[in-house]
Coordinates of N, CA and C in Angstrom, one line a residue:
M1 N 2.9 -10.7 -48.4 CA 2.7 -10.4 -47.0 C 3.4 -9.0 -46.7
T2 N 2.7 -8.1 -46.1 CA 3.2 -6.8 -45.8 C 3.5 -6.7 -44.3
D3 N 4.2 -5.6 -43.9 CA 4.4 -5.4 -42.5 C 3.2 -5.3 -41.7
S4 N 2.1 -4.7 -42.3 CA 0.9 -4.5 -41.5 C 0.2 -5.8 -41.2
D5 N 0.5 -6.9 -42.0 CA -0.1 -8.2 -41.7 C 0.5 -8.8 -40.5
N6 N 1.7 -8.4 -40.1 CA 2.4 -9.0 -39.0 C 2.3 -8.3 -37.7
T7 N 1.6 -7.1 -37.7 CA 1.5 -6.4 -36.5 C 0.1 -6.7 -35.8
L8 N 0.1 -6.4 -34.5 CA -1.2 -6.5 -33.8 C -2.2 -5.5 -34.3
D9 N -3.4 -5.9 -34.3 CA -4.5 -4.9 -34.7 C -4.8 -4.0 -33.5
H10 N -4.5 -2.8 -33.6 CA -4.8 -1.8 -32.5 C -6.0 -1.0 -33.0
T11 N -7.1 -1.1 -32.4 CA -8.3 -0.4 -32.8 C -8.8 0.4 -31.6
T12 N -9.5 1.4 -31.8 CA -10.1 2.2 -30.7 C -11.6 2.0 -30.8
T13 N -12.1 1.5 -29.7 CA -13.6 1.3 -29.6 C -14.1 1.9 -28.3
G14 N -14.8 2.9 -28.3 CA -15.4 3.5 -27.2 C -14.4 4.1 -26.2
G15 N -13.3 4.5 -26.6 CA -12.3 5.2 -25.7 C -11.2 4.2 -25.2
A16 N -11.4 2.9 -25.4 CA -10.3 2.0 -24.9 C -9.6 1.4 -26.1
T17 N -8.3 1.3 -26.0 CA -7.5 0.8 -27.1 C -7.4 -0.7 -26.8
T18 N -7.7 -1.5 -27.8 CA -7.5 -3.0 -27.6 C -6.5 -3.5 -28.6
S19 N -5.8 -4.5 -28.1 CA -4.8 -5.2 -29.0 C -5.4 -6.4 -29.6
G20 N -4.7 -7.1 -30.3 CA -5.2 -8.3 -31.0 C -5.7 -9.4 -30.0
D21 N -5.1 -9.3 -28.7 CA -5.6 -10.3 -27.8 C -6.9 -9.9 -27.0
G22 N -7.4 -8.7 -27.3 CA -8.6 -8.3 -26.8 C -8.5 -7.6 -25.4
S23 N -7.3 -7.5 -24.9 CA -7.2 -6.8 -23.6 C -7.2 -5.3 -23.8
A24 N -7.9 -4.6 -22.8 CA -8.0 -3.2 -22.9 C -6.8 -2.5 -22.3
H25 N -6.4 -1.4 -22.9 CA -5.3 -0.6 -22.3 C -5.9 0.8 -22.1
G26 N -5.7 1.4 -20.9 CA -6.2 2.7 -20.6 C -7.4 2.6 -19.8
A27 N -8.1 3.8 -19.7 CA -9.3 3.9 -18.8 C -10.5 3.2 -19.5
A28 N -11.4 2.8 -18.6 CA -12.6 2.2 -19.1 C -13.5 3.2 -19.8
P29 N -14.2 2.8 -20.9 CA -15.0 3.8 -21.6 C -16.1 4.3 -20.7
R30 N -16.7 5.4 -21.1 CA -17.8 6.0 -20.3 C -19.0 5.1 -20.4
G31 N -19.6 5.0 -19.2 CA -20.8 4.2 -19.1 C -20.6 2.7 -18.7
E32 N -19.3 2.3 -18.9 CA -19.0 0.9 -18.5 C -18.4 0.9 -17.1
P33 N -18.7 0.0 -16.2 CA -18.2 -0.1 -14.9 C -16.7 -0.3 -14.9
V34 N -15.9 0.2 -13.9 CA -14.5 -0.1 -13.8 C -14.3 -1.5 -13.3
R35 N -13.4 -2.2 -13.9 CA -13.2 -3.6 -13.5 C -12.5 -3.5 -12.1
E36 N -12.9 -4.5 -11.2 CA -12.4 -4.5 -9.9 C -10.8 -4.6 -9.8
E37 N -10.3 -5.4 -10.7 CA -8.8 -5.6 -10.7 C -8.1 -4.3 -11.2
D38 N -8.8 -3.3 -11.7 CA -8.1 -2.1 -12.1 C -8.0 -1.1 -11.0
R39 N -8.6 -1.3 -9.8 CA -8.5 -0.4 -8.7 C -7.9 -1.1 -7.5
A40 N -7.3 -0.3 -6.6 CA -6.8 -0.8 -5.3 C -7.9 -1.1 -4.4
P41 N -7.8 -2.1 -3.5 CA -8.9 -2.4 -2.6 C -9.1 -1.1 -1.7
M42 N -10.4 -0.9 -1.3 CA -10.7 0.2 -0.5 C -10.0 0.3 0.8
G43 N -9.8 -0.8 1.5 CA -9.0 -0.8 2.7 C -7.6 -0.3 2.6
L44 N -7.0 -0.7 1.5 CA -5.6 -0.3 1.2 C -5.6 1.2 1.0
T45 N -6.5 1.7 0.2 CA -6.6 3.1 -0.1 C -6.8 4.0 1.2
I46 N -7.7 3.5 2.1 CA -7.9 4.2 3.3 C -6.6 4.2 4.2
R47 N -6.0 3.1 4.3 CA -4.8 3.0 5.1 C -3.7 3.9 4.6
V48 N -3.5 3.9 3.3 CA -2.5 4.8 2.7 C -2.8 6.2 2.9
F49 N -4.0 6.6 2.8 CA -4.4 8.0 3.1 C -4.2 8.3 4.6
I50 N -4.5 7.5 5.5 CA -4.3 7.7 6.9 C -2.8 7.8 7.2
Y51 N -2.0 6.9 6.6 CA -0.5 6.9 6.8 C 0.0 8.2 6.3
L52 N -0.4 8.7 5.2 CA 0.1 9.9 4.6 C -0.2 11.1 5.5
V53 N -1.5 11.2 5.9 CA -1.9 12.3 6.8 C -1.1 12.2 8.1
G54 N -1.0 11.0 8.7 CA -0.3 10.8 10.0 C 1.2 11.2 9.9
V55 N 1.8 10.8 8.8 CA 3.2 11.2 8.6 C 3.4 12.7 8.5
H56 N 2.5 13.3 7.8 CA 2.6 14.8 7.7 C 2.4 15.5 9.0
F57 N 1.4 15.0 9.8 CA 1.2 15.6 11.1 C 2.5 15.4 12.0
I58 N 3.1 14.2 12.0 CA 4.3 14.0 12.8 C 5.4 14.9 12.3
A59 N 5.6 15.0 11.0 CA 6.6 15.9 10.4 C 6.4 17.3 10.8
A60 N 5.1 17.8 10.8 CA 4.8 19.2 11.1 C 5.1 19.4 12.6
F61 N 4.8 18.4 13.5 CA 5.1 18.5 14.9 C 6.6 18.6 15.2
L62 N 7.4 17.8 14.5 CA 8.8 17.8 14.7 C 9.4 19.2 14.1
F63 N 8.8 19.6 13.0 CA 9.3 20.9 12.5 C 9.0 22.0 13.5
L64 N 7.8 22.0 14.1 CA 7.4 23.0 15.1 C 8.4 22.9 16.3
L65 N 8.7 21.7 16.8 CA 9.6 21.5 17.9 C 11.0 22.2 17.6
F66 N 11.5 21.9 16.4 CA 12.8 22.4 16.0 C 12.7 23.9 15.9
Y67 N 11.6 24.4 15.3 CA 11.4 25.8 15.1 C 11.4 26.6 16.5
L68 N 10.6 26.0 17.4 CA 10.5 26.7 18.8 C 11.8 26.5 19.5
A69 N 12.5 25.4 19.4 CA 13.8 25.3 20.1 C 14.9 26.2 19.5
G70 N 14.8 26.5 18.3 CA 15.8 27.4 17.6 C 15.5 28.8 17.8
A71 N 14.3 29.2 18.3 CA 13.9 30.6 18.4 C 14.5 31.2 19.7
K72 N 14.9 30.4 20.6 CA 15.4 31.0 21.9 C 16.9 31.4 21.8

């Protein structure tokens, strides 16, 4: 028995690396749909985007207030 007999079989098929248990690591191969559990829900993605944009607008407004107050 050699060391290679005791390791998991890592093979590359179509761009995805699979281990001995058959689970895929990395991106989905071209032409295959992305599994739903690999992506965040669309509602969460939209909320995070809105929060990020909103926080940047608030930060820009506060920066403008401090800039204008310090100019006098």
